Amino acid sequence: MRIAVTGASGFVGGAVCRALASEGVATFAYGRRPAVAPAHLGGAAYRSWDLTHGPIPDAPDVDAVVHCAGSVTDWGPAAGLFAANLTGTRSALTSFPGARFVHVSTASVYDPFRPSVMAAEDEAPVRRYMNAYGASKAAAERAVLRAGRDAIILRPHAVYGPGDTTLLPRVLSAVRGPLLPAAGTGRQRISLTSIGNLVQACVLAATGRAASGVFNVADAAPVTIDDAFREILRERRIRARPVYVPAAAARPLAAVIEGAFLLAGRPEPPRLTRYAISHLAVERTLDITAAREVLGYDPHATTFAGAARW
């Protein structure tokens, strides 16, 4: 097979490239960076391409596209997020018109204002979102479905693992001396998605028999957030323990902090946001039955073993 991967210079795209190349698939890697180390791509051919500028000329003929490119931040101007997530998706769709399209979306397309309890795929997208990240990813999903072609949409939640640039750094940055402050009770259940499980789903979607559908992608079973935090701290050999603030008290505090950051024009995200609270302080679990039955997805359990080396 011949498969194109967008966002190949990033965390997820690079891992997908390495997996495909290791299986002997002719892999064409695309990313915004001018150059990427060959080891990051498993030897796949690389070409620099900013999808926000439009379709790429002279795209190769491929059997499938795994579209990993996009912005994963929950903070920043809406225009930039929609350019990365919606315009970029449209550019990828146009560039490879005859290929199966595997779109790596997010569980942030589910309703952020209420818990997700073993959420099924037909519960999203919704009409209301907390920020431009969720809204732009939902708009990208709609664009893929409207394209009228073979397309598979994958919805992971809180992707972690070697090379993680989001979940693990955010948890570690929240540690204050002997404490890890967090919102909720610690008993809330959450579905996490290891990079290995997400890569497995991407490869199955690009190379398997299923040509279309929407699928949640997560580890074998949900975990409690306190168990996850404690394992991360233990693996990183950080002598701290989680302490919890009720979500009802954390939300207005986060709103005040966000307002202060906006007034100050600070580009970096605050450590506490309403979006983060919505995903970690209440239940966020996903039903992965469809991925198991249709894609043949066989995920392993959540583990942070080896996180000291990530």
mmCIF file of N, CA and C in Angstrom, residues 20-131:
data_model
loop_
_atom_site.group_PDB
_atom_site.id
_atom_site.type_symbol
_atom_site.label_atom_id
_atom_site.label_comp_id
_atom_site.label_asym_id
_atom_site.label_seq_id
_atom_site.Cartn_x
_atom_site.Cartn_y
_atom_site.Cartn_z
ATOM 1 N N LEU A 20 3.831 2.390 10.172
ATOM 2 C CA LEU A 20 3.586 2.009 8.777
ATOM 3 C C LEU A 20 4.883 1.605 8.082
ATOM 4 N N ALA A 21 5.928 2.401 8.266
ATOM 5 C CA ALA A 21 7.200 2.097 7.615
ATOM 6 C C ALA A 21 7.761 0.771 8.092
ATOM 7 N N SER A 22 7.545 0.448 9.376
ATOM 8 C CA SER A 22 8.063 -0.810 9.915
ATOM 9 C C SER A 22 7.362 -2.017 9.309
ATOM 10 N N GLU A 23 6.145 -1.792 8.779
ATOM 11 C CA GLU A 23 5.402 -2.878 8.134
ATOM 12 C C GLU A 23 5.624 -2.900 6.627
ATOM 13 N N GLY A 24 6.553 -2.092 6.143
ATOM 14 C CA GLY A 24 6.882 -2.107 4.723
ATOM 15 C C GLY A 24 5.936 -1.313 3.853
ATOM 16 N N VAL A 25 5.114 -0.454 4.464
ATOM 17 C CA VAL A 25 4.188 0.373 3.692
ATOM 18 C C VAL A 25 4.936 1.577 3.123
ATOM 19 N N ALA A 26 4.735 1.868 1.856
ATOM 20 C CA ALA A 26 5.311 3.069 1.256
ATOM 21 C C ALA A 26 4.616 4.276 1.874
ATOM 22 N N THR A 27 5.338 5.023 2.697
ATOM 23 C CA THR A 27 4.743 6.079 3.512
ATOM 24 C C THR A 27 5.262 7.445 3.084
ATOM 25 N N PHE A 28 4.333 8.373 2.863
ATOM 26 C CA PHE A 28 4.664 9.739 2.463
ATOM 27 C C PHE A 28 4.295 10.659 3.626
ATOM 28 N N ALA A 29 5.302 11.268 4.225
ATOM 29 C CA ALA A 29 5.111 12.039 5.440
ATOM 30 C C ALA A 29 5.084 13.533 5.149
ATOM 31 N N TYR A 30 4.136 14.230 5.786
ATOM 32 C CA TYR A 30 3.997 15.679 5.595
ATOM 33 C C TYR A 30 3.878 16.366 6.953
ATOM 34 N N GLY A 31 4.536 17.520 7.083
ATOM 35 C CA GLY A 31 4.452 18.298 8.303
ATOM 36 C C GLY A 31 4.860 19.735 8.050
ATOM 37 N N ARG A 32 4.615 20.599 9.025
ATOM 38 C CA ARG A 32 4.921 22.020 8.850
ATOM 39 C C ARG A 32 6.407 22.334 9.017
ATOM 40 N N ARG A 33 7.133 21.508 9.740
ATOM 41 C CA ARG A 33 8.547 21.792 9.967
ATOM 42 C C ARG A 33 9.337 21.663 8.665
ATOM 43 N N PRO A 34 10.381 22.489 8.504
ATOM 44 C CA PRO A 34 11.182 22.411 7.270
ATOM 45 C C PRO A 34 11.836 21.050 7.069
ATOM 46 N N ALA A 35 12.266 20.416 8.166
ATOM 47 C CA ALA A 35 12.912 19.108 8.079
ATOM 48 C C ALA A 35 12.648 18.335 9.357
ATOM 49 N N VAL A 36 12.701 17.019 9.249
ATOM 50 C CA VAL A 36 12.467 16.135 10.400
ATOM 51 C C VAL A 36 13.510 15.030 10.367
ATOM 52 N N ALA A 37 14.010 14.658 11.524
ATOM 53 C CA ALA A 37 14.995 13.580 11.599
ATOM 54 C C ALA A 37 14.406 12.287 11.044
ATOM 55 N N PRO A 38 15.137 11.574 10.183
ATOM 56 C CA PRO A 38 14.617 10.331 9.597
ATOM 57 C C PRO A 38 14.129 9.325 10.628
ATOM 58 N N ALA A 39 14.787 9.276 11.796
ATOM 59 C CA ALA A 39 14.387 8.306 12.817
ATOM 60 C C ALA A 39 12.979 8.577 13.322
ATOM 61 N N HIS A 40 12.553 9.842 13.336
ATOM 62 C CA HIS A 40 11.212 10.196 13.803
ATOM 63 C C HIS A 40 10.150 9.619 12.877
ATOM 64 N N LEU A 41 10.496 9.391 11.623
ATOM 65 C CA LEU A 41 9.538 8.945 10.603
ATOM 66 C C LEU A 41 9.744 7.490 10.202
ATOM 67 N N GLY A 42 10.697 6.823 10.813
ATOM 68 C CA GLY A 42 10.954 5.438 10.439
ATOM 69 C C GLY A 42 11.481 5.291 9.037
ATOM 70 N N GLY A 43 12.072 6.350 8.506
ATOM 71 C CA GLY A 43 12.615 6.301 7.153
ATOM 72 C C GLY A 43 11.651 6.735 6.075
ATOM 73 N N ALA A 44 10.439 7.158 6.450
ATOM 74 C CA ALA A 44 9.458 7.603 5.440
ATOM 75 C C ALA A 44 9.932 8.883 4.759
ATOM 76 N N ALA A 45 9.570 9.034 3.503
ATOM 77 C CA ALA A 45 9.912 10.239 2.752
ATOM 78 C C ALA A 45 9.149 11.423 3.321
ATOM 79 N N TYR A 46 9.849 12.546 3.537
ATOM 80 C CA TYR A 46 9.231 13.705 4.188
ATOM 81 C C TYR A 46 9.183 14.898 3.247
ATOM 82 N N ARG A 47 8.056 15.643 3.357
ATOM 83 C CA ARG A 47 7.902 16.884 2.595
ATOM 84 C C ARG A 47 7.230 17.923 3.482
ATOM 85 N N SER A 48 7.794 19.113 3.518
ATOM 86 C CA SER A 48 7.221 20.188 4.330
ATOM 87 C C SER A 48 5.974 20.744 3.655
ATOM 88 N N TRP A 49 4.895 20.886 4.465
ATOM 89 C CA TRP A 49 3.620 21.390 3.923
ATOM 90 C C TRP A 49 2.796 21.972 5.060
ATOM 91 N N ASP A 50 2.454 23.235 4.926
ATOM 92 C CA ASP A 50 1.544 23.885 5.864
ATOM 93 C C ASP A 50 0.144 23.814 5.277
ATOM 94 N N LEU A 51 -0.697 22.973 5.838
ATOM 95 C CA LEU A 51 -2.037 22.740 5.290
ATOM 96 C C LEU A 51 -2.931 23.967 5.361
ATOM 97 N N THR A 52 -2.604 24.918 6.226
ATOM 98 C CA THR A 52 -3.439 26.122 6.314
ATOM 99 C C THR A 52 -3.298 26.998 5.078
ATOM 100 N N HIS A 53 -2.286 26.734 4.256
ATOM 101 C CA HIS A 53 -2.071 27.520 3.037
ATOM 102 C C HIS A 53 -2.773 26.922 1.827
ATOM 103 N N GLY A 54 -3.421 25.789 1.996
ATOM 104 C CA GLY A 54 -4.164 25.189 0.891
ATOM 105 C C GLY A 54 -3.635 23.827 0.488
ATOM 106 N N PRO A 55 -4.245 23.199 -0.518
ATOM 107 C CA PRO A 55 -3.829 21.864 -0.970
ATOM 108 C C PRO A 55 -2.384 21.863 -1.457
ATOM 109 N N ILE A 56 -1.768 20.714 -1.398
ATOM 110 C CA ILE A 56 -0.396 20.579 -1.862
ATOM 111 C C ILE A 56 -0.390 20.226 -3.342
ATOM 112 N N PRO A 57 0.436 20.881 -4.137
ATOM 113 C CA PRO A 57 0.486 20.534 -5.561
ATOM 114 C C PRO A 57 1.255 19.234 -5.773
ATOM 115 N N ASP A 58 0.925 18.540 -6.825
ATOM 116 C CA ASP A 58 1.647 17.322 -7.218
ATOM 117 C C ASP A 58 1.655 16.269 -6.117
ATOM 118 N N ALA A 59 0.517 16.094 -5.423
ATOM 119 C CA ALA A 59 0.430 15.061 -4.398
ATOM 120 C C ALA A 59 0.521 13.686 -5.045
ATOM 121 N N PRO A 60 1.196 12.742 -4.415
ATOM 122 C CA PRO A 60 1.312 11.402 -4.990
ATOM 123 C C PRO A 60 -0.020 10.658 -4.941
ATOM 124 N N ASP A 61 -0.150 9.664 -5.775
ATOM 125 C CA ASP A 61 -1.328 8.800 -5.764
ATOM 126 C C ASP A 61 -1.164 7.807 -4.617
ATOM 127 N N VAL A 62 -2.074 7.850 -3.637
ATOM 128 C CA VAL A 62 -1.969 6.962 -2.478
ATOM 129 C C VAL A 62 -3.291 6.239 -2.261
ATOM 130 N N ASP A 63 -3.219 5.150 -1.515
ATOM 131 C CA ASP A 63 -4.419 4.368 -1.208
ATOM 132 C C ASP A 63 -5.196 4.957 -0.035
ATOM 133 N N ALA A 64 -4.469 5.573 0.889
ATOM 134 C CA ALA A 64 -5.117 6.116 2.086
ATOM 135 C C ALA A 64 -4.324 7.298 2.620
ATOM 136 N N VAL A 65 -5.008 8.133 3.374
ATOM 137 C CA VAL A 65 -4.397 9.259 4.070
ATOM 138 C C VAL A 65 -4.748 9.132 5.552
ATOM 139 N N VAL A 66 -3.752 9.248 6.417
ATOM 140 C CA VAL A 66 -4.006 9.332 7.850
ATOM 141 C C VAL A 66 -3.759 10.780 8.242
ATOM 142 N N HIS A 67 -4.837 11.494 8.507
ATOM 143 C CA HIS A 67 -4.750 12.935 8.737
ATOM 144 C C HIS A 67 -4.602 13.209 10.229
ATOM 145 N N CYS A 68 -3.341 13.424 10.650
ATOM 146 C CA CYS A 68 -3.032 13.686 12.058
ATOM 147 C C CYS A 68 -2.754 15.157 12.313
ATOM 148 N N ALA A 69 -2.625 15.955 11.269
ATOM 149 C CA ALA A 69 -2.250 17.355 11.433
ATOM 150 C C ALA A 69 -3.367 18.142 12.106
ATOM 151 N N GLY A 70 -2.971 19.174 12.841
ATOM 152 C CA GLY A 70 -3.948 20.033 13.498
ATOM 153 C C GLY A 70 -3.385 20.587 14.786
ATOM 154 N N SER A 71 -4.121 21.495 15.369
ATOM 155 C CA SER A 71 -3.722 22.080 16.642
ATOM 156 C C SER A 71 -4.393 21.325 17.779
ATOM 157 N N VAL A 72 -3.631 21.040 18.838
ATOM 158 C CA VAL A 72 -4.191 20.321 19.984
ATOM 159 C C VAL A 72 -4.291 21.206 21.218
ATOM 160 N N THR A 73 -4.022 22.490 21.071
ATOM 161 C CA THR A 73 -4.101 23.375 22.219
ATOM 162 C C THR A 73 -5.538 23.778 22.509
ATOM 163 N N ASP A 74 -5.847 23.983 23.783
ATOM 164 C CA ASP A 74 -7.187 24.459 24.138
ATOM 165 C C ASP A 74 -7.149 25.953 24.444
ATOM 166 N N TRP A 75 -6.103 26.618 23.991
ATOM 167 C CA TRP A 75 -5.947 28.029 24.295
ATOM 168 C C TRP A 75 -5.410 28.743 23.062
ATOM 169 N N GLY A 76 -6.012 29.857 22.717
ATOM 170 C CA GLY A 76 -5.512 30.626 21.584
ATOM 171 C C GLY A 76 -6.645 31.193 20.759
ATOM 172 N N PRO A 77 -6.323 32.071 19.799
ATOM 173 C CA PRO A 77 -7.346 32.705 18.957
ATOM 174 C C PRO A 77 -8.133 31.674 18.154
ATOM 175 N N ALA A 78 -9.433 31.901 18.054
ATOM 176 C CA ALA A 78 -10.291 30.972 17.313
ATOM 177 C C ALA A 78 -9.862 30.863 15.861
ATOM 178 N N ALA A 79 -9.440 31.978 15.258
ATOM 179 C CA ALA A 79 -9.068 31.957 13.835
ATOM 180 C C ALA A 79 -7.927 30.977 13.589
ATOM 181 N N GLY A 80 -6.946 30.964 14.477
ATOM 182 C CA GLY A 80 -5.828 30.047 14.302
ATOM 183 C C GLY A 80 -6.229 28.602 14.462
ATOM 184 N N LEU A 81 -7.100 28.319 15.417
ATOM 185 C CA LEU A 81 -7.551 26.948 15.629
ATOM 186 C C LEU A 81 -8.398 26.450 14.467
ATOM 187 N N PHE A 82 -9.278 27.295 13.955
ATOM 188 C CA PHE A 82 -10.089 26.873 12.811
ATOM 189 C C PHE A 82 -9.236 26.714 11.555
ATOM 190 N N ALA A 83 -8.212 27.546 11.406
ATOM 191 C CA ALA A 83 -7.314 27.392 10.255
ATOM 192 C C ALA A 83 -6.594 26.054 10.321
ATOM 193 N N ALA A 84 -6.064 25.713 11.496
ATOM 194 C CA ALA A 84 -5.325 24.462 11.636
ATOM 195 C C ALA A 84 -6.221 23.244 11.516
ATOM 196 N N ASN A 85 -7.395 23.299 12.139
ATOM 197 C CA ASN A 85 -8.219 22.097 12.240
ATOM 198 C C ASN A 85 -9.269 21.951 11.156
ATOM 199 N N LEU A 86 -9.849 23.045 10.692
ATOM 200 C CA LEU A 86 -10.858 22.954 9.644
ATOM 201 C C LEU A 86 -10.251 23.195 8.264
ATOM 202 N N THR A 87 -9.578 24.335 8.072
ATOM 203 C CA THR A 87 -8.953 24.604 6.772
ATOM 204 C C THR A 87 -7.933 23.526 6.438
ATOM 205 N N GLY A 88 -7.146 23.111 7.429
ATOM 206 C CA GLY A 88 -6.163 22.064 7.189
ATOM 207 C C GLY A 88 -6.788 20.758 6.748
ATOM 208 N N THR A 89 -7.915 20.397 7.359
ATOM 209 C CA THR A 89 -8.611 19.163 6.967
ATOM 210 C C THR A 89 -9.142 19.269 5.545
ATOM 211 N N ARG A 90 -9.705 20.416 5.194
ATOM 212 C CA ARG A 90 -10.181 20.607 3.825
ATOM 213 C C ARG A 90 -9.034 20.510 2.821
ATOM 214 N N SER A 91 -7.870 21.049 3.167
ATOM 215 C CA SER A 91 -6.716 20.969 2.275
ATOM 216 C C SER A 91 -6.285 19.522 2.066
ATOM 217 N N ALA A 92 -6.300 18.736 3.135
ATOM 218 C CA ALA A 92 -5.921 17.334 3.021
ATOM 219 C C ALA A 92 -6.928 16.555 2.180
ATOM 220 N N LEU A 93 -8.210 16.825 2.380
ATOM 221 C CA LEU A 93 -9.243 16.160 1.585
ATOM 222 C C LEU A 93 -9.073 16.462 0.102
ATOM 223 N N THR A 94 -8.795 17.714 -0.230
ATOM 224 C CA THR A 94 -8.651 18.126 -1.625
ATOM 225 C C THR A 94 -7.385 17.554 -2.248
ATOM 226 N N SER A 95 -6.331 17.455 -1.461
ATOM 227 C CA SER A 95 -5.042 17.021 -2.005
ATOM 228 C C SER A 95 -5.028 15.556 -2.409
ATOM 229 N N PHE A 96 -5.826 14.728 -1.741
ATOM 230 C CA PHE A 96 -5.832 13.282 -2.008
ATOM 231 C C PHE A 96 -7.267 12.829 -2.277
ATOM 232 N N PRO A 97 -7.827 13.225 -3.402
ATOM 233 C CA PRO A 97 -9.273 13.019 -3.630
ATOM 234 C C PRO A 97 -9.702 11.569 -3.767
ATOM 235 N N GLY A 98 -8.818 10.681 -4.190
ATOM 236 C CA GLY A 98 -9.236 9.304 -4.426
ATOM 237 C C GLY A 98 -8.888 8.346 -3.316
ATOM 238 N N ALA A 99 -8.314 8.841 -2.237
ATOM 239 C CA ALA A 99 -7.812 7.957 -1.179
ATOM 240 C C ALA A 99 -8.809 7.810 -0.039
ATOM 241 N N ARG A 100 -8.749 6.670 0.638
ATOM 242 C CA ARG A 100 -9.488 6.523 1.886
ATOM 243 C C ARG A 100 -8.944 7.555 2.875
ATOM 244 N N PHE A 101 -9.837 8.206 3.595
ATOM 245 C CA PHE A 101 -9.422 9.299 4.479
ATOM 246 C C PHE A 101 -9.633 8.889 5.922
ATOM 247 N N VAL A 102 -8.542 8.795 6.682
ATOM 248 C CA VAL A 102 -8.601 8.482 8.110
ATOM 249 C C VAL A 102 -8.338 9.774 8.865
ATOM 250 N N HIS A 103 -9.352 10.252 9.543
ATOM 251 C CA HIS A 103 -9.281 11.542 10.225
ATOM 252 C C HIS A 103 -9.128 11.331 11.727
ATOM 253 N N VAL A 104 -7.991 11.770 12.281
ATOM 254 C CA VAL A 104 -7.774 11.664 13.715
ATOM 255 C C VAL A 104 -8.421 12.869 14.380
ATOM 256 N N SER A 105 -9.562 12.648 15.003
ATOM 257 C CA SER A 105 -10.318 13.707 15.654
ATOM 258 C C SER A 105 -10.016 13.678 17.154
ATOM 259 N N THR A 106 -11.018 13.861 17.972
ATOM 260 C CA THR A 106 -10.822 13.935 19.422
ATOM 261 C C THR A 106 -12.130 13.699 20.144
ATOM 262 N N ALA A 107 -12.046 13.208 21.369
ATOM 263 C CA ALA A 107 -13.242 13.071 22.197
ATOM 264 C C ALA A 107 -13.734 14.423 22.683
ATOM 265 N N SER A 108 -13.001 15.496 22.395
ATOM 266 C CA SER A 108 -13.470 16.835 22.754
ATOM 267 C C SER A 108 -14.672 17.273 21.927
ATOM 268 N N VAL A 109 -15.087 16.457 20.949
ATOM 269 C CA VAL A 109 -16.301 16.786 20.198
ATOM 270 C C VAL A 109 -17.559 16.397 20.972
ATOM 271 N N TYR A 110 -17.408 15.647 22.083
ATOM 272 C CA TYR A 110 -18.564 15.355 22.920
ATOM 273 C C TYR A 110 -18.905 16.575 23.770
ATOM 274 N N ASP A 111 -20.100 16.597 24.318
ATOM 275 C CA ASP A 111 -20.594 17.754 25.062
ATOM 276 C C ASP A 111 -19.699 18.041 26.272
ATOM 277 N N PRO A 112 -19.023 19.196 26.291
ATOM 278 C CA PRO A 112 -18.128 19.485 27.413
ATOM 279 C C PRO A 112 -18.840 19.931 28.679
ATOM 280 N N PHE A 113 -20.141 20.188 28.579
ATOM 281 C CA PHE A 113 -20.880 20.728 29.723
ATOM 282 C C PHE A 113 -21.569 19.661 30.562
ATOM 283 N N ARG A 114 -21.410 18.407 30.185
ATOM 284 C CA ARG A 114 -21.960 17.322 30.993
ATOM 285 C C ARG A 114 -21.025 16.125 30.914
ATOM 286 N N PRO A 115 -21.036 15.245 31.894
ATOM 287 C CA PRO A 115 -20.144 14.085 31.853
ATOM 288 C C PRO A 115 -20.429 13.200 30.642
ATOM 289 N N SER A 116 -19.405 12.515 30.185
ATOM 290 C CA SER A 116 -19.549 11.500 29.143
ATOM 291 C C SER A 116 -19.419 10.143 29.820
ATOM 292 N N VAL A 117 -20.504 9.384 29.833
ATOM 293 C CA VAL A 117 -20.511 8.095 30.517
ATOM 294 C C VAL A 117 -20.625 6.998 29.469
ATOM 295 N N MET A 118 -19.496 6.355 29.182
ATOM 296 C CA MET A 118 -19.414 5.356 28.110
ATOM 297 C C MET A 118 -20.095 5.895 26.850
ATOM 298 N N ALA A 119 -19.652 7.065 26.436
ATOM 299 C CA ALA A 119 -20.271 7.776 25.314
ATOM 300 C C ALA A 119 -20.174 6.962 24.027
ATOM 301 N N ALA A 120 -21.272 6.905 23.301
ATOM 302 C CA ALA A 120 -21.317 6.257 21.995
ATOM 303 C C ALA A 120 -21.096 7.300 20.906
ATOM 304 N N GLU A 121 -20.665 6.829 19.765
ATOM 305 C CA GLU A 121 -20.253 7.727 18.688
ATOM 306 C C GLU A 121 -21.349 8.654 18.207
ATOM 307 N N ASP A 122 -22.615 8.249 18.300
ATOM 308 C CA ASP A 122 -23.697 9.090 17.788
ATOM 309 C C ASP A 122 -24.057 10.237 18.732
ATOM 310 N N GLU A 123 -23.358 10.375 19.861
ATOM 311 C CA GLU A 123 -23.609 11.466 20.793
ATOM 312 C C GLU A 123 -22.851 12.746 20.430
ATOM 313 N N ALA A 124 -22.122 12.726 19.342
ATOM 314 C CA ALA A 124 -21.361 13.902 18.905
ATOM 315 C C ALA A 124 -21.331 13.920 17.382
ATOM 316 N N PRO A 125 -21.027 15.097 16.780
ATOM 317 C CA PRO A 125 -20.784 16.393 17.414
ATOM 318 C C PRO A 125 -22.070 16.985 18.021
ATOM 319 N N VAL A 126 -21.860 18.010 18.871
ATOM 320 C CA VAL A 126 -22.977 18.706 19.485
ATOM 321 C C VAL A 126 -22.979 20.152 18.990
ATOM 322 N N ARG A 127 -23.904 20.955 19.497
ATOM 323 C CA ARG A 127 -24.029 22.335 19.025
ATOM 324 C C ARG A 127 -23.287 23.348 19.894
ATOM 325 N N ARG A 128 -22.854 22.927 21.077
ATOM 326 C CA ARG A 128 -22.219 23.878 21.992
ATOM 327 C C ARG A 128 -20.853 23.362 22.414
ATOM 328 N N TYR A 129 -19.895 24.271 22.444
ATOM 329 C CA TYR A 129 -18.552 23.911 22.874
ATOM 330 C C TYR A 129 -17.996 24.986 23.784
ATOM 331 N N MET A 130 -17.051 24.596 24.611
ATOM 332 C CA MET A 130 -16.484 25.488 25.608
ATOM 333 C C MET A 130 -15.433 26.417 25.021
ATOM 334 N N ASN A 131 -14.780 25.964 23.948
ATOM 335 C CA ASN A 131 -13.733 26.770 23.335
ATOM 336 C C ASN A 131 -13.634 26.435 21.848
#
